[in-house]
């Protein structure tokens, strides 16, 4: 394997396309240092940073429901719907809802007495946001129709590139939406994402005003990718200017995807605090 160093962010094709093209030409010519791929699991297969017990899981189409176990009152229970990041390839193995990260979050929520649900939405490219938004809406409808779920106590939790999907729920929040959480989110289309419809801008939706929003919770990585960090900063500024409260959990030493890459005490504290904050908004 040839190795090249390129000072860039997560998407070099957006941040420095000319330099990337030069590196690709050099790679095609056989240049670069030779590396041996280390053995071991890829980051996506690393265990969740908290030890949480496995819970009963029910699959309904694109939605997996992880249910509270013994020791909790009988349902209907409040629910948290986790919306994984992207864009991701359609043949990703394991699929996000089967990955340790989202299994861990959903099981943790279930261990505390709420339904932890994960939607398998089809965000495979920047042109897929409309389809993914439809998948999330369908998942919400399936979740609220499930007799084990209290349809009036729902939280939505968006990660990474799925942050753009939060715009619809900020623009027109339903009464049953008790909390909207965002973890290292993308909150405006990134440079080069011209194919993303204007509708998918949480910051623009926030500035539109004129409605009562549910509690907003933002988990911010201190070592975020610069292009993403800029969208988060713009969102926070818009919230301050419109006097819309946003609770922020800072992870000063965390990178994008810190639960996988930085399973530290700081990261565990951030996840624990975020989950318990969301559940507190869902009521007893």
Coordinates of C-alpha atoms in Angstrom, one line a residue:
X1 CA 0.0 0.0 0.0
X2 CA 1.4 3.4 -0.9
X3 CA 1.2 6.1 1.8
X4 CA 1.1 9.9 1.2
X5 CA 0.7 12.7 3.7
X6 CA -1.8 15.4 2.7
X7 CA -2.7 18.3 5.1
X8 CA -6.4 18.2 4.8
X9 CA -9.7 17.5 6.6
X10 CA -12.0 14.5 6.3
X11 CA -13.0 15.4 2.7
X12 CA -9.8 16.2 0.8
X13 CA -11.8 16.4 -2.5
X14 CA -13.5 19.4 -1.0
X15 CA -10.8 21.1 1.0
X16 CA -7.9 20.8 -1.4
X17 CA -8.9 19.2 -4.7
X18 CA -5.8 20.3 -6.6
X19 CA -3.4 18.9 -4.1
X20 CA -5.4 15.7 -4.0
X21 CA -5.3 15.3 -7.8
X22 CA -1.5 15.6 -7.6
X23 CA -1.3 12.9 -4.9
X24 CA -3.5 10.6 -6.9
X25 CA -1.3 11.0 -10.0
X26 CA 1.8 10.3 -7.9
X27 CA 0.1 7.2 -6.5
X28 CA -0.8 6.0 -10.0
X29 CA 2.9 6.3 -10.8
X30 CA 3.9 4.0 -8.0
X31 CA 5.2 6.7 -5.6
X32 CA 4.7 6.9 -1.9
X33 CA 6.0 5.0 1.1
X34 CA 5.1 1.4 1.5
X35 CA 3.0 0.4 4.5
X36 CA 1.9 -2.9 6.0
X37 CA -1.7 -2.9 7.0
X38 CA -1.9 -3.6 10.7
X39 CA -4.0 -6.4 11.9
X40 CA -7.0 -5.8 14.1
X41 CA -10.6 -4.6 13.9
X42 CA -11.5 -1.5 12.0
X43 CA -12.7 1.4 14.1
X44 CA -16.4 0.8 13.2
X45 CA -16.1 -2.6 14.9
X46 CA -14.6 -1.4 18.1
X47 CA -16.8 -2.1 21.2
X48 CA -19.0 0.6 22.6
X49 CA -17.2 2.7 25.2
X50 CA -19.6 1.8 27.9
X51 CA -20.5 -1.7 29.1
X52 CA -24.2 -2.1 28.5
X53 CA -26.2 -5.3 28.6
X54 CA -27.8 -6.7 25.5
X55 CA -31.6 -6.0 25.3
X56 CA -34.5 -7.7 23.4
X57 CA -34.5 -6.3 19.9
X58 CA -37.4 -6.1 17.5
X59 CA -37.0 -5.3 13.8
X60 CA -39.8 -3.5 11.9
X61 CA -38.7 -2.6 8.4
X62 CA -35.9 0.0 8.6
X63 CA -36.3 0.4 12.4
X64 CA -34.8 -1.7 15.2
X65 CA -36.3 -1.3 18.7
X66 CA -34.2 -2.2 21.7
X67 CA -36.6 -2.7 24.6
X68 CA -36.2 -2.1 28.4
X69 CA -35.6 -5.3 30.3
X70 CA -36.7 -6.6 33.7
X71 CA -36.7 -4.1 36.5
X72 CA -38.5 -1.4 34.5
X73 CA -42.2 -0.6 34.5
X74 CA -44.2 -2.1 31.7
X75 CA -44.7 0.0 28.6
X76 CA -45.7 2.0 26.8
X77 CA -42.2 3.5 27.2
X78 CA -40.8 6.8 25.9
X79 CA -38.4 6.3 22.9
X80 CA -35.2 7.7 21.4
X81 CA -34.7 7.4 17.7
X82 CA -31.1 7.4 16.7
X83 CA -30.3 8.6 13.2
X84 CA -26.9 7.4 12.0
X85 CA -24.5 9.6 10.1
X86 CA -23.5 9.5 6.4
X87 CA -23.3 9.5 3.5
X88 CA -22.3 5.8 3.8
X89 CA -22.0 3.1 1.2
X90 CA -25.1 0.9 0.7
X91 CA -23.1 -2.3 1.2
X92 CA -21.5 -1.3 4.5
X93 CA -20.8 -4.3 6.7
X94 CA -22.0 -4.3 9.4
X95 CA -24.9 -1.9 8.6
X96 CA -25.1 1.0 11.0
X97 CA -27.9 -0.4 13.1
X98 CA -25.8 -3.5 13.6
X99 CA -22.6 -1.6 14.5
X100 CA -21.3 -1.5 18.1
X101 CA -21.8 2.3 18.2
X102 CA -25.5 2.4 17.6
X103 CA -26.2 -0.9 19.3
X104 CA -24.4 0.6 22.3
X105 CA -26.4 3.8 22.3
X106 CA -29.7 2.0 21.9
X107 CA -29.0 -0.6 24.5
X108 CA -27.8 2.1 26.9
X109 CA -31.1 3.9 26.5
X110 CA -33.0 0.7 26.9
X111 CA -31.1 -0.2 30.1
X112 CA -32.4 3.1 31.6
X113 CA -36.1 2.4 30.9
X114 CA -36.8 3.8 27.4
X115 CA -36.9 2.3 23.9
X116 CA -33.7 2.8 22.0
X117 CA -34.5 2.7 18.3
X118 CA -32.2 2.9 15.3
X119 CA -33.3 3.7 11.8
X120 CA -31.5 2.3 8.7
X121 CA -31.9 5.3 6.4
X122 CA -30.6 5.4 2.9
X123 CA -28.1 8.3 2.9
X124 CA -25.6 7.0 0.4
X125 CA -24.7 10.3 -1.3
X126 CA -25.3 14.0 -1.0
X127 CA -28.2 13.7 -3.4
X128 CA -30.0 11.3 -1.0
X129 CA -31.1 13.7 1.7
X130 CA -34.7 13.9 0.5
X131 CA -34.9 10.1 0.5
X132 CA -33.3 9.8 3.9
X133 CA -35.7 12.4 5.3
X134 CA -38.6 10.3 4.1
X135 CA -37.0 7.2 5.7
X136 CA -36.7 9.0 9.0
X137 CA -40.3 10.2 8.8
X138 CA -41.4 6.7 8.1
X139 CA -39.4 5.4 11.0
X140 CA -40.9 7.9 13.4
X141 CA -44.4 6.8 12.3
X142 CA -43.6 3.2 12.8
X143 CA -42.1 4.0 16.2
X144 CA -45.0 6.0 17.4
X145 CA -47.5 3.4 16.2
X146 CA -45.8 0.6 18.1
X147 CA -48.0 -0.3 21.2
X148 CA -44.8 -0.6 23.3
X149 CA -44.0 3.1 22.7
X150 CA -45.6 6.2 24.2
X151 CA -46.2 8.2 21.0
X152 CA -46.2 11.5 23.0
X153 CA -42.7 11.1 24.4
X154 CA -40.2 10.8 21.6
X155 CA -36.7 12.2 21.1
X156 CA -34.7 12.3 17.9
X157 CA -30.9 12.1 17.9
X158 CA -28.9 12.9 14.8
X159 CA -25.2 12.1 14.3
X160 CA -22.6 13.5 11.9
X161 CA -23.8 14.0 8.3
X162 CA -27.4 13.2 9.4
X163 CA -27.4 16.5 11.2
X164 CA -28.8 18.1 8.1
X165 CA -31.9 16.0 8.5
X166 CA -32.7 17.8 11.7
X167 CA -33.7 20.8 9.7
X168 CA -37.2 19.5 9.0
X169 CA -37.9 18.9 12.7
X170 CA -36.6 22.4 13.7
X171 CA -38.6 24.0 11.0
X172 CA -41.9 22.3 12.0
X173 CA -41.5 20.5 15.4
X174 CA -44.5 18.3 16.4
X175 CA -45.8 18.5 19.9
X176 CA -44.8 15.0 20.7
X177 CA -41.1 15.7 20.0
X178 CA -39.7 16.2 23.5
X179 CA -36.0 16.6 22.7
X180 CA -33.7 17.0 19.6
X181 CA -30.1 15.9 20.1
X182 CA -27.1 16.4 17.8
X183 CA -23.7 14.7 18.2
X184 CA -20.7 16.0 16.2
X185 CA -23.3 17.1 13.6
X186 CA -23.0 18.6 10.1
X187 CA -25.4 21.6 10.4
X188 CA -25.0 23.2 6.9
X189 CA -24.1 21.7 3.6
X190 CA -20.3 21.5 3.3
X191 CA -18.3 23.0 0.5
X192 CA -19.0 21.2 -2.7
X193 CA -22.3 19.8 -1.5
X194 CA -24.3 21.9 -4.0
X195 CA -26.7 19.0 -4.7
X196 CA -28.2 19.3 -1.2
X197 CA -31.6 21.1 -1.2
X198 CA -31.8 24.4 0.7
X199 CA -34.4 22.8 2.9
X200 CA -31.6 20.8 4.7
X201 CA -30.1 23.7 6.7
X202 CA -30.7 23.5 10.4
X203 CA -29.1 26.9 10.9
X204 CA -31.5 28.5 8.4
X205 CA -34.4 26.7 10.0
X206 CA -33.3 27.9 13.4
X207 CA -33.2 31.6 12.2
X208 CA -36.6 31.3 10.6
X209 CA -38.2 31.4 14.1
X210 CA -41.9 31.7 14.8
X211 CA -42.5 28.4 16.6
X212 CA -41.8 26.8 20.0
X213 CA -38.9 24.3 19.8
X214 CA -38.2 21.3 21.9
X215 CA -35.1 21.3 24.0
X216 CA -32.0 21.2 21.8
X217 CA -28.9 19.2 23.0
X218 CA -25.6 19.6 21.1
X219 CA -22.5 17.4 21.8
X220 CA -19.5 19.2 20.3
X221 CA -16.1 17.6 19.6
X222 CA -13.3 20.0 20.5
X223 CA -11.0 18.6 17.7
X224 CA -13.7 18.6 15.1
X225 CA -13.0 18.6 11.4
X226 CA -12.7 22.3 10.6
X227 CA -15.4 22.4 7.9
X228 CA -17.8 20.7 10.2
X229 CA -16.8 22.8 13.2
X230 CA -17.6 25.9 11.2
X231 CA -21.2 24.8 10.6
X232 CA -21.6 24.0 14.3
X233 CA -20.3 27.5 15.3
X234 CA -22.7 29.1 12.8
X235 CA -25.6 27.2 14.4
X236 CA -24.6 28.2 17.9
X237 CA -24.3 31.8 16.9
X238 CA -27.8 31.7 15.3
X239 CA -29.2 30.2 18.5
X240 CA -27.6 33.0 20.5
X241 CA -28.9 35.7 18.2
X242 CA -32.4 34.3 18.2
X243 CA -32.3 33.6 21.9
X244 CA -33.1 29.9 21.4
X245 CA -31.5 27.8 24.2
X246 CA -29.1 25.1 23.2
X247 CA -27.5 22.9 25.9
X248 CA -24.0 22.1 24.8
X249 CA -21.9 19.2 26.0
X250 CA -18.2 19.9 25.2
X251 CA -15.8 17.1 24.5
X252 CA -12.6 19.2 24.4
X253 CA -10.2 16.4 23.4
X254 CA -12.7 14.6 21.3
X255 CA -12.5 14.1 17.5
X256 CA -15.3 13.4 15.1
X257 CA -16.6 10.0 16.2
X258 CA -14.9 10.3 19.5
X259 CA -16.9 7.3 21.0
X260 CA -15.0 5.1 18.6
X261 CA -11.6 6.8 18.4
X262 CA -11.3 8.2 21.9
X263 CA -12.9 5.8 24.5
X264 CA -11.6 8.0 27.3
X265 CA -13.2 9.0 30.6
X266 CA -14.0 12.4 29.0
X267 CA -15.8 10.6 26.2
X268 CA -17.7 8.3 28.5
X269 CA -18.8 11.2 30.6
X270 CA -20.1 13.0 27.6
X271 CA -22.1 10.1 26.4
X272 CA -23.5 9.4 29.8
X273 CA -24.5 13.0 30.3
X274 CA -26.0 13.3 26.9
X275 CA -28.2 10.1 27.3
X276 CA -29.4 11.1 30.7
X277 CA -30.2 14.6 29.6
X278 CA -32.3 13.3 26.7
X279 CA -34.1 10.9 28.9
X280 CA -34.8 13.6 31.5
X281 CA -36.7 15.5 28.8
X282 CA -38.8 12.5 28.1
X283 CA -40.2 12.5 31.7
X284 CA -40.6 9.7 34.2

